[in-house]
Coordinates of C-alpha atoms in Angstrom, one line a residue:
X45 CA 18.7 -3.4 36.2
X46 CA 20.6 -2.3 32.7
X47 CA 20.7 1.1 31.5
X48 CA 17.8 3.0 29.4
X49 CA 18.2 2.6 25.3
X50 CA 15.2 4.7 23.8
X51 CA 13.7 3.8 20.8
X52 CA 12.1 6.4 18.4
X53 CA 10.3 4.1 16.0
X54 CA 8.2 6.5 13.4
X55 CA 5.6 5.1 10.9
X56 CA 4.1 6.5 8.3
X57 CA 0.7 7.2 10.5
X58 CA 2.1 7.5 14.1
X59 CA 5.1 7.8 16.0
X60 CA 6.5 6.9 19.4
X61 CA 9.4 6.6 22.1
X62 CA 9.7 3.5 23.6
X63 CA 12.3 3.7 27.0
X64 CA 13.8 -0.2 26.8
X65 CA 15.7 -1.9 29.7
X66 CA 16.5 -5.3 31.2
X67 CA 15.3 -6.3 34.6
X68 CA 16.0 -9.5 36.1
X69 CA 17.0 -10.9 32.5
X70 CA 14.1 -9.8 30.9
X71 CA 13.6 -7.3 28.1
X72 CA 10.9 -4.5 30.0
X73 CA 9.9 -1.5 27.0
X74 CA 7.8 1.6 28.5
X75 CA 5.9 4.4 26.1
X76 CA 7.2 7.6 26.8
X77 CA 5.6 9.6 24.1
X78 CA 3.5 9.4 21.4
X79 CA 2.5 11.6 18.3
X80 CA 0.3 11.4 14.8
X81 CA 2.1 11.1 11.5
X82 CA 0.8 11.7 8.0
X83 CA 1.1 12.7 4.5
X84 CA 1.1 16.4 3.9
X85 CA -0.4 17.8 1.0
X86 CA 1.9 20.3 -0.6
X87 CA 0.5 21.6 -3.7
X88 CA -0.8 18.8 -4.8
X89 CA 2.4 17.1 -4.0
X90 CA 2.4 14.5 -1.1
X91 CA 5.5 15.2 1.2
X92 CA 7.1 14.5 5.2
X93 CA 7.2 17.1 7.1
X94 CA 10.8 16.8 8.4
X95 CA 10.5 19.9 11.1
X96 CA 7.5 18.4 12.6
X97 CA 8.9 14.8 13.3
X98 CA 12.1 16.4 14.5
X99 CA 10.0 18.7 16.8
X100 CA 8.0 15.4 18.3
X101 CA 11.6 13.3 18.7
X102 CA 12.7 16.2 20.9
X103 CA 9.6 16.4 22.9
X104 CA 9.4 12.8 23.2
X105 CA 13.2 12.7 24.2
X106 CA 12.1 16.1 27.0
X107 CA 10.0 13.1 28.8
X108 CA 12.6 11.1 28.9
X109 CA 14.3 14.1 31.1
X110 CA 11.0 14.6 32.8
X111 CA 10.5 11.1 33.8
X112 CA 14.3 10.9 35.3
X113 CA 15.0 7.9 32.7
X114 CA 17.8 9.3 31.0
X115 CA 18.6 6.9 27.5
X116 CA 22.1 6.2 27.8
X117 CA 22.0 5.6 23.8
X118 CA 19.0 6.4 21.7
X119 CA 18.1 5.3 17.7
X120 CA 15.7 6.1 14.9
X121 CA 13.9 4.1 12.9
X122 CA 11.2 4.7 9.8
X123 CA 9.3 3.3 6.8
X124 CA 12.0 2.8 3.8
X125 CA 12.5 4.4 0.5
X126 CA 11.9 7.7 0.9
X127 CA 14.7 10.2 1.8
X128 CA 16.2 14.0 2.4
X129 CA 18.5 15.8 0.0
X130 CA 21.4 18.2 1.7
X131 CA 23.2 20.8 -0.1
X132 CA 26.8 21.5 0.5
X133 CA 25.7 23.6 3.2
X134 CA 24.0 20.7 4.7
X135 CA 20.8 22.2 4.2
X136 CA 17.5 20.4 3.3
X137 CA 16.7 20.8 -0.5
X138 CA 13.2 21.1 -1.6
X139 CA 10.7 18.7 0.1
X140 CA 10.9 15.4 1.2
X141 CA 8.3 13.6 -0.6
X142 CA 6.4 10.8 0.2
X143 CA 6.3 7.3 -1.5
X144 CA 2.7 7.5 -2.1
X145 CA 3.2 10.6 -4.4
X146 CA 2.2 10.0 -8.0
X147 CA 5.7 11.6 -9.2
X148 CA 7.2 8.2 -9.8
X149 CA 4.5 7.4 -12.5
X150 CA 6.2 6.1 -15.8
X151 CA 9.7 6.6 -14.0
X152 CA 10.3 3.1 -14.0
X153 CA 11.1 3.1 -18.0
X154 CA 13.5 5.9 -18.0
X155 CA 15.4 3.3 -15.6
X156 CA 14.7 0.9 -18.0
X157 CA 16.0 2.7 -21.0
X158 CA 19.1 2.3 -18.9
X159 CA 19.3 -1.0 -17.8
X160 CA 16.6 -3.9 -18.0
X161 CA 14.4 -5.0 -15.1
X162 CA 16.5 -8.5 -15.1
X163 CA 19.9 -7.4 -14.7
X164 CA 18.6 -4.7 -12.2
X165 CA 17.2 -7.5 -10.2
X166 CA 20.4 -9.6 -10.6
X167 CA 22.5 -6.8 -9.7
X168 CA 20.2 -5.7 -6.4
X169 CA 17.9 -8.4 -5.5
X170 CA 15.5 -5.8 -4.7
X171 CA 11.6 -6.0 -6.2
X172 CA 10.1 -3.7 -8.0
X173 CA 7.8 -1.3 -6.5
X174 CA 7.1 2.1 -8.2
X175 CA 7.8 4.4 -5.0
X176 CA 11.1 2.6 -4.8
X177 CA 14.1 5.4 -4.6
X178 CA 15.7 4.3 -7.5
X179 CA 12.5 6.2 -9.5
X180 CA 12.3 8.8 -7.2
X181 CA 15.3 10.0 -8.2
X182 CA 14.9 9.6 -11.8
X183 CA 12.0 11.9 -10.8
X184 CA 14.3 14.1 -8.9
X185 CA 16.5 13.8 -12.4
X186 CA 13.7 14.3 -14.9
X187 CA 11.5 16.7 -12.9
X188 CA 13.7 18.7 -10.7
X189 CA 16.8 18.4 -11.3
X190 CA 18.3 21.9 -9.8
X191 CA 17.6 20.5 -6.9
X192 CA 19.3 17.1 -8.0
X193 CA 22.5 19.8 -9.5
X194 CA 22.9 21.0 -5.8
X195 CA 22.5 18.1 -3.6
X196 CA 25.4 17.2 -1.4
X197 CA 24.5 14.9 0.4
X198 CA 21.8 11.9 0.0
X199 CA 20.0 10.3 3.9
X200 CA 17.8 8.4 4.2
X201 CA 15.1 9.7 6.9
X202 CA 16.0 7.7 9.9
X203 CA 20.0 9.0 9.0
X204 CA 18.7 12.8 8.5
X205 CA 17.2 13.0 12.0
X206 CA 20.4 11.0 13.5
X207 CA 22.1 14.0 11.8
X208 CA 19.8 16.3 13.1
X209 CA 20.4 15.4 16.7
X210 CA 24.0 14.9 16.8
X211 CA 25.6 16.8 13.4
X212 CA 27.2 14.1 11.7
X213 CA 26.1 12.2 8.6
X214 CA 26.0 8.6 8.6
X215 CA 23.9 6.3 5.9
X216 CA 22.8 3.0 7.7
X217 CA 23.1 -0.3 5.9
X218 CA 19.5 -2.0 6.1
X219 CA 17.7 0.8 5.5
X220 CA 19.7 1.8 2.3
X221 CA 19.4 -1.5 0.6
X222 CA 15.5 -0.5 0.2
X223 CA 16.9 2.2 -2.1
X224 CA 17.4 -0.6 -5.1
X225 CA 21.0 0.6 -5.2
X226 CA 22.9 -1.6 -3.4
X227 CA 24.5 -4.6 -3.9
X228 CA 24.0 -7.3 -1.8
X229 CA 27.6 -8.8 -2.5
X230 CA 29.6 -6.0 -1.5
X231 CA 26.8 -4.5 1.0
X232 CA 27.9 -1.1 -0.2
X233 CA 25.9 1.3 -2.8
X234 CA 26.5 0.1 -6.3
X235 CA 28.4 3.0 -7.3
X236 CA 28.1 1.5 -10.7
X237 CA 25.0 1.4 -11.3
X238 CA 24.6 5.1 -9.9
X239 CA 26.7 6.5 -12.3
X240 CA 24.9 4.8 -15.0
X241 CA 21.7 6.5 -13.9
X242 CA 23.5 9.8 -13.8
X243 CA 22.9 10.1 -9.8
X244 CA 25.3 12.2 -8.3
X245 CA 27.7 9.5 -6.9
X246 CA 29.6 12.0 -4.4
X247 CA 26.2 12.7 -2.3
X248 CA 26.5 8.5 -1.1
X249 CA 28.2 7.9 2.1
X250 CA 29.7 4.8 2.9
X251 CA 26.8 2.3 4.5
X252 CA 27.3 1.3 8.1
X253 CA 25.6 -1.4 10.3
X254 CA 23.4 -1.5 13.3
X255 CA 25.4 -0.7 16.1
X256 CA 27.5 1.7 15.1
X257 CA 27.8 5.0 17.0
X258 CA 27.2 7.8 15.5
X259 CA 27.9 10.7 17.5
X260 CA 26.6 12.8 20.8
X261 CA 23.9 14.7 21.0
X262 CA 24.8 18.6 19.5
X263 CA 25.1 21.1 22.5
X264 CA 21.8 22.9 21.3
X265 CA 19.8 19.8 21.1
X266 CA 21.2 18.2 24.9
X267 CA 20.1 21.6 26.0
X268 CA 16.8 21.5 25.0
X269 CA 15.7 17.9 26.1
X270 CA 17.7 18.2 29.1
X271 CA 20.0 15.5 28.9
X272 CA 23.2 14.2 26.5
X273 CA 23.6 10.6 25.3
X274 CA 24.8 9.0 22.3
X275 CA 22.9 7.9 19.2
X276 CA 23.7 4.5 18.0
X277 CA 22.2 3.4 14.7
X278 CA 19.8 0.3 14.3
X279 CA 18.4 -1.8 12.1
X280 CA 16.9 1.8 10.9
X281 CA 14.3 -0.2 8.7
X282 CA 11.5 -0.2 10.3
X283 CA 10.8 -3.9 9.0
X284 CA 14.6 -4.4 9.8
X285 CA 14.4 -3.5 13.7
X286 CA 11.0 -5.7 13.9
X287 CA 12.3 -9.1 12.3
X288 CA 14.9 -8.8 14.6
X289 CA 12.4 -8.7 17.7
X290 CA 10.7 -12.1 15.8
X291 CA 12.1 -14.9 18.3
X292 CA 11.0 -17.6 15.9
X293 CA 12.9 -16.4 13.0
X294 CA 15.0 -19.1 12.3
X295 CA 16.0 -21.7 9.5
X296 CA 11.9 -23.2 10.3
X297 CA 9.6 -20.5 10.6
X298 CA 8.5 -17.9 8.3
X299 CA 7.6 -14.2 9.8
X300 CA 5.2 -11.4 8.9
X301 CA 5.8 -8.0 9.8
X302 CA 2.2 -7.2 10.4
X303 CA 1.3 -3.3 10.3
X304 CA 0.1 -0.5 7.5
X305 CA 2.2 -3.5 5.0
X306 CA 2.8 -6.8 5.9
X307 CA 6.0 -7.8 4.7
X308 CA 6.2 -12.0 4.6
X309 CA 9.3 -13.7 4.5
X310 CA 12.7 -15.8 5.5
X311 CA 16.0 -15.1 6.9
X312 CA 18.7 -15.9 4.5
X313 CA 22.5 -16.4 4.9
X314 CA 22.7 -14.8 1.0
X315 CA 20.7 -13.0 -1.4
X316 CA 18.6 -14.8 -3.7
X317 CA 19.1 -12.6 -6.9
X318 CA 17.6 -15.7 -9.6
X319 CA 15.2 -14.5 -12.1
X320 CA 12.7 -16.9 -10.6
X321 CA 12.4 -14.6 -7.3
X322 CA 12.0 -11.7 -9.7
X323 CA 9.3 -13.0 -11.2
X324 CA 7.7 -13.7 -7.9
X325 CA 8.4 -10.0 -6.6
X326 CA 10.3 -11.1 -3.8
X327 CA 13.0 -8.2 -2.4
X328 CA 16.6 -9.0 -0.4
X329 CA 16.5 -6.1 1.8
X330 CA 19.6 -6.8 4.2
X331 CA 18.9 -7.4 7.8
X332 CA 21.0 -7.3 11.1
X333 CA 24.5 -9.1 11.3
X334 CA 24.6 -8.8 7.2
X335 CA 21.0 -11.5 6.8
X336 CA 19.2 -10.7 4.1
X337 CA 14.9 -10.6 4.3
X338 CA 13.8 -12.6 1.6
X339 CA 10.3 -11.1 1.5
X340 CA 7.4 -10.1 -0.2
X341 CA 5.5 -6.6 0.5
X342 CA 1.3 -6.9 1.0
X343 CA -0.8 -4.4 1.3
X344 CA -0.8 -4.9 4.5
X345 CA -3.1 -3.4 6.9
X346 CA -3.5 -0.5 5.3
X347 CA -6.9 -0.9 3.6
X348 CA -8.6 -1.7 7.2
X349 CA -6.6 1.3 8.3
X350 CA -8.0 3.4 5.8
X351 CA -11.5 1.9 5.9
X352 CA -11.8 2.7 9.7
X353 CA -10.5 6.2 9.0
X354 CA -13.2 6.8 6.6
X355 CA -15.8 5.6 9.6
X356 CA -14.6 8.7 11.3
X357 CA -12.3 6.1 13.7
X358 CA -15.5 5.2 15.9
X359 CA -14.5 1.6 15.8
X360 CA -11.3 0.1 17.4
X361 CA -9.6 -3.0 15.4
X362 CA -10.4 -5.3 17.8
X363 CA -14.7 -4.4 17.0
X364 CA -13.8 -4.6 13.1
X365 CA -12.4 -8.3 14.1
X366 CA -15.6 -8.9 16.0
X367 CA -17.7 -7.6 13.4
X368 CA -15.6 -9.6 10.1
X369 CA -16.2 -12.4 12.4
X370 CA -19.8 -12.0 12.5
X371 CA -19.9 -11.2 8.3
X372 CA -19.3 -15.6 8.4
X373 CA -17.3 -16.4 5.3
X374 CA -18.5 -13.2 3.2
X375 CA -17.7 -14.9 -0.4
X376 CA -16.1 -11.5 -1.9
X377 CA -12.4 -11.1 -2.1
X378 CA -9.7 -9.0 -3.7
X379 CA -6.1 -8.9 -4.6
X380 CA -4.5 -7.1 -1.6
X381 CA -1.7 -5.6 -4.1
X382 CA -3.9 -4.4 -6.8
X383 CA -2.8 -0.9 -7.9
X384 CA -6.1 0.6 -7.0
X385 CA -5.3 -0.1 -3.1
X386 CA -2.3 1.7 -2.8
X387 CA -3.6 5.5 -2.4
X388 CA -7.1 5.5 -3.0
X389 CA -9.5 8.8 -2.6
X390 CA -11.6 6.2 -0.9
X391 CA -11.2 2.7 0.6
X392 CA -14.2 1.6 0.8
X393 CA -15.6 2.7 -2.4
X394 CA -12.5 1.6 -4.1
X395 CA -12.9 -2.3 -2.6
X396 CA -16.7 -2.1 -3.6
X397 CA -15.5 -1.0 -7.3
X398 CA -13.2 -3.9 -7.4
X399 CA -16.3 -6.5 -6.1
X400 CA -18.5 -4.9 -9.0
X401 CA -16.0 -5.0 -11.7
X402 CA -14.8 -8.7 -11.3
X403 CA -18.2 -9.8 -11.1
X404 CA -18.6 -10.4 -6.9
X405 CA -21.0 -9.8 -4.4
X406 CA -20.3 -6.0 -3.1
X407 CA -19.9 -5.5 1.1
X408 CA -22.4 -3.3 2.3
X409 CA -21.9 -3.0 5.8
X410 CA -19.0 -2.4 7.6
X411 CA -18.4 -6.0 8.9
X412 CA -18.8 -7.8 5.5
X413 CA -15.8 -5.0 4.1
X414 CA -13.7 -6.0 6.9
X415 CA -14.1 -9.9 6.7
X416 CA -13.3 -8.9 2.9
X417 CA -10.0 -7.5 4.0
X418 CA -9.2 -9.7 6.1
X419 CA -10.3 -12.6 4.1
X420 CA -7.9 -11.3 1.0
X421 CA -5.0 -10.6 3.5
X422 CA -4.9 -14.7 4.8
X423 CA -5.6 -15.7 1.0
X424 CA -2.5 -13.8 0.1
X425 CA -0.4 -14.9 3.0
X426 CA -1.0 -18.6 1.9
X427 CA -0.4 -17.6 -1.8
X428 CA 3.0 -16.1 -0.4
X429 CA 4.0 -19.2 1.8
X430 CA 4.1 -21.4 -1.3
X431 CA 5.9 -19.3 -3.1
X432 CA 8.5 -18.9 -0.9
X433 CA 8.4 -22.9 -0.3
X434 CA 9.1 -23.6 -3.8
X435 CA 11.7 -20.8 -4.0
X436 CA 13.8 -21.6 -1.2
X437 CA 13.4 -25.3 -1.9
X438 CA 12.3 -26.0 2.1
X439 CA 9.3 -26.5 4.2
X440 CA 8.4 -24.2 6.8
X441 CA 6.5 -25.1 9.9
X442 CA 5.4 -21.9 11.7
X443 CA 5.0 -18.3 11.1
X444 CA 6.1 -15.2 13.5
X445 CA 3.5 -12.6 13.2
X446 CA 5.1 -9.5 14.6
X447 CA 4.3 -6.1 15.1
X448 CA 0.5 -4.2 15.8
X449 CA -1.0 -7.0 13.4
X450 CA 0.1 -9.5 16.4
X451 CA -3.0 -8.4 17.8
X452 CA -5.3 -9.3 15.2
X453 CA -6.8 -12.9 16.5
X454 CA -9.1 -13.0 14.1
X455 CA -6.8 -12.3 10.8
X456 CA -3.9 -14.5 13.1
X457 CA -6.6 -17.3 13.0
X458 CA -7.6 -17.2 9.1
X459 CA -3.8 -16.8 8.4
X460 CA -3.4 -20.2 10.5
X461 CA -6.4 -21.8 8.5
X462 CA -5.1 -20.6 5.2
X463 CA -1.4 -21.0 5.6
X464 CA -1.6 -24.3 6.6
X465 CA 0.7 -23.5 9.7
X466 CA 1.4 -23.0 13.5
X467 CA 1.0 -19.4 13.6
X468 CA 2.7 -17.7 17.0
X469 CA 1.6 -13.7 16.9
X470 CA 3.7 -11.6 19.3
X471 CA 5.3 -9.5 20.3
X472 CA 3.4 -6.3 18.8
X473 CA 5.8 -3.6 19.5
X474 CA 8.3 -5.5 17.7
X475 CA 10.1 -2.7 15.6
X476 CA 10.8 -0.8 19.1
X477 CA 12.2 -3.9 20.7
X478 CA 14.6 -4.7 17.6
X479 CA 15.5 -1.0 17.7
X480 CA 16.6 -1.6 21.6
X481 CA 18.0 -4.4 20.8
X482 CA 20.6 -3.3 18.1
X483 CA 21.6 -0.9 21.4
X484 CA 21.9 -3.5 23.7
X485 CA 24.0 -5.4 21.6
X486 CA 26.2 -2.6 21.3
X487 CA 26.6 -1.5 24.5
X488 CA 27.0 -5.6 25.7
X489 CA 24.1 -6.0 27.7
X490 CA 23.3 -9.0 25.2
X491 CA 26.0 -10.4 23.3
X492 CA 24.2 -11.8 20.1
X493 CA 20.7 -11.7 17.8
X494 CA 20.6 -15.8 19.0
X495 CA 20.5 -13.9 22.7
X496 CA 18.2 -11.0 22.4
X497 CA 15.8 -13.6 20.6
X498 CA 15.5 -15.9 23.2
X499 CA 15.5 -12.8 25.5
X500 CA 12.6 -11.8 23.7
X501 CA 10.7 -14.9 23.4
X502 CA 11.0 -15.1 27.4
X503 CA 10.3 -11.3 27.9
X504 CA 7.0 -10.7 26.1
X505 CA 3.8 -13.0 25.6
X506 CA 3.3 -15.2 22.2
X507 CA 0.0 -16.6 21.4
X508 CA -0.7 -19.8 19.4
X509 CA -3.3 -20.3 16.8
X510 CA -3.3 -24.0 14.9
X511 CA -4.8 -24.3 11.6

């Protein structure tokens, strides 16, 4: 058996450490820990709270000690765009809000007076989304910009809690190219294009890829979880670590990240910066080994998230499948990507508006608002596949459905149906495994992506649904 490589893979709802390790030349992950995320709501203001998720990676990493599995490397990984701002002091500034917050309203035309939406695109490759970090720090600029004056240093969040646990500062490549400010020619931060948004340029560090140590654990911090190892960056997008964990993601198949968002796409040698994509909303974000995830972002299961929340959680995902299954073909169906989804007060009332407005039946129960949902998600994934089709110029035969939405048979089924293709689902903690396997790599236990795929498609069960 290979060493331990712990994965601390953090989403915007939950969290968890996942111990990795190869056994007989298969990929085995265990849950250590696990802990709740969320939103705080800080004066109105929607915001992280950094001390708390640095709190539950240390007492995640303490049952590492407990259990006697000591990581011989560890990694973080997150949701992308949002970020931490460090003063010369290297002290957090201000709060770290979340991409959700309404401060980003209107702040894509102050970019705009700067430079147009086309030769941002051509310069980025990156689609537009209004929580991207390009606008939250024209907020930072237009709305607080003493804090802006005093920043020192910009991280990412996966790069402040790796410089939380071993006191050095490193930005990681994937992760930043979610920011809208890099280039995906040089893979470096447009400095550039900074300057012309009057960014502070000094506060960027030099991007570095998946695999790269970063540092030991800090003396205070080895003394508290009881144990020192190092802390090697990975694919610290979360969507990054997971497509790397999709063992069909080659030049045939087409993948969805399936959790809170379902992010559809390709693996592509080269950005694919043409005004055609940018009309399609389709994002470059860079991958492992310098890919690029030609991708488009849908809501995602966040509505059926939300919608079970508001049910007080009495109903697990699998009897919200059972009961959309029962609804038959409910005839109702929204856009997925609507504005109106993206931080309602209320899910269900706000998927009921949209039925009345547009002139459809409205879901009453709870099983004809989940075959609703799911219904909408399949409609948009087969939207998305011939987009992408007539984009790249090829045909796809299958599609990798990774991550918790792996789980969904029903939604895997309708995607089959409405897709038109071989759909294998699997496996669902993909993010983790990606994160392990960016330490593996490093450390040689596998000695390519090609590898840990084919690792992973013999380590972890894949179902089949056929259209």
């Amino acid at each position: 058996m290979g060493g331990y490589y712990l994965a601390v893979d953090i989403g915007a709802s939950s969290g968890r450490h996942m111990l990795g390790y190869l056994q007989d030349g298969k990929i085995k992950v265990e849950e250590i820990y696990r802990f709740e995320n969320g939103m705080t709501d800080a004066g109105g203001s929607l915001v992280w709270d950094t001390r708390r998720l640095f709190a539950e990676i240390r007492a995640g990493m303490k049952k590492c000690a407990d259990a006697g599995r000591i990581p011989e490397t560890m990694s973080v990984d997150t949701w992308a765009v949002d970020y931490v701002l460090l003063d010369r002091e290297d002290r957090e500034l201000g709060s770290a809000y979340a991409y959700r917050d309404g401060r980003t309203r209107d702040m894509d035309r102050r970019v705009y007076e700067t430079i147009a939406p086309e030769a941002l695109y051509a310069r980025t490759g990156i689609q537009k989304q209004p929580f991207n970090t390009i606008y939250q720090l024209m907020a930072d600029r237009v709305q607080r910009p003493e804090i802006l004056e005093r920043a020192g240093t910009f991280l990412m969040l996966p790069d402040y809690f790796h410089f939380l646990l071993t006191g050095k500062k490193m930005s990681e490549y994937t992760n930043a190219t979610s920011t809208q400010l890099v280039s995906p020619v040089k893979k470096q931060w447009d400095r550039e294009l900074i300057r012309m948004l009057g960014y502070p340029e000094e506060m960027f560090l030099p991007l570095r890829t998946p695999g790269t140590e970063v540092g030991g654990l800090r003396a205070e911090v080895a003394k508290e979880v009881g144990f020192d190892c190092r802390v090697v960056l990975c694919g610290s997008h979360d969507t990054a670590s997971a497509v790397m964990a999709a063992p069909r993601a080659d030049g045939n198949a087409l993948y969805i990240s399936s959790g809170t968002w379902s992010l559809m796409g390709v693996e592509l040698a080269e950005a694919d910066c043409r005004e055609e994509s940018r009309r399609a909303n389709f994002t470059n974000e860079g991958g492992y080994d310098y890919r690029f995830r030609y991708l488009k972002n849908i809501m995602g299961l966040w509505m059926i998230q939300s919608v079970r929340h508001e049910l007080g959680d009495k109903y697990s995902f699998g009897q919200l499948c059972d009961m959309a299954r029962e609804a038959g073909d409910f005839p109702s169906r929204v856009e997925v990507n609507d504005a109106c989804f993206l931080a309602p007060e209320n899910m269900t009332e706000a998927i009921r508006a949209y039925c009345e407005r547009t002139g459809q039946r409205i879901p009453e129960t709870v099983g004809e608002l989940a075959c609703v949902i799911y219904r909408s998600l399949a409609d948009s994934y087969g939207e998305t596949v011939g987009e992408i089709e007539r984009n790249t110029g090829r045909r796809y035969d299958s599609i990798a459905v990774i991550g918790g939405g792996s789980n969904a048979s029903y939604l895997n089924q309708l995607t089959a149906q409405a897709t038109g293709k071989t759909v294998y689902a699997g496996p669902s903690e993909a993010t983790a495994i990606g994160n392990i396997l960016a330490q593996m790599i490093a450390a040689g236990e596998l000695d390519s992506l090609e590898t840990a795929r084919a690792c992973v498609a013999a380590s972890f069960p894949i179902q089949e649904y056929q259209p």
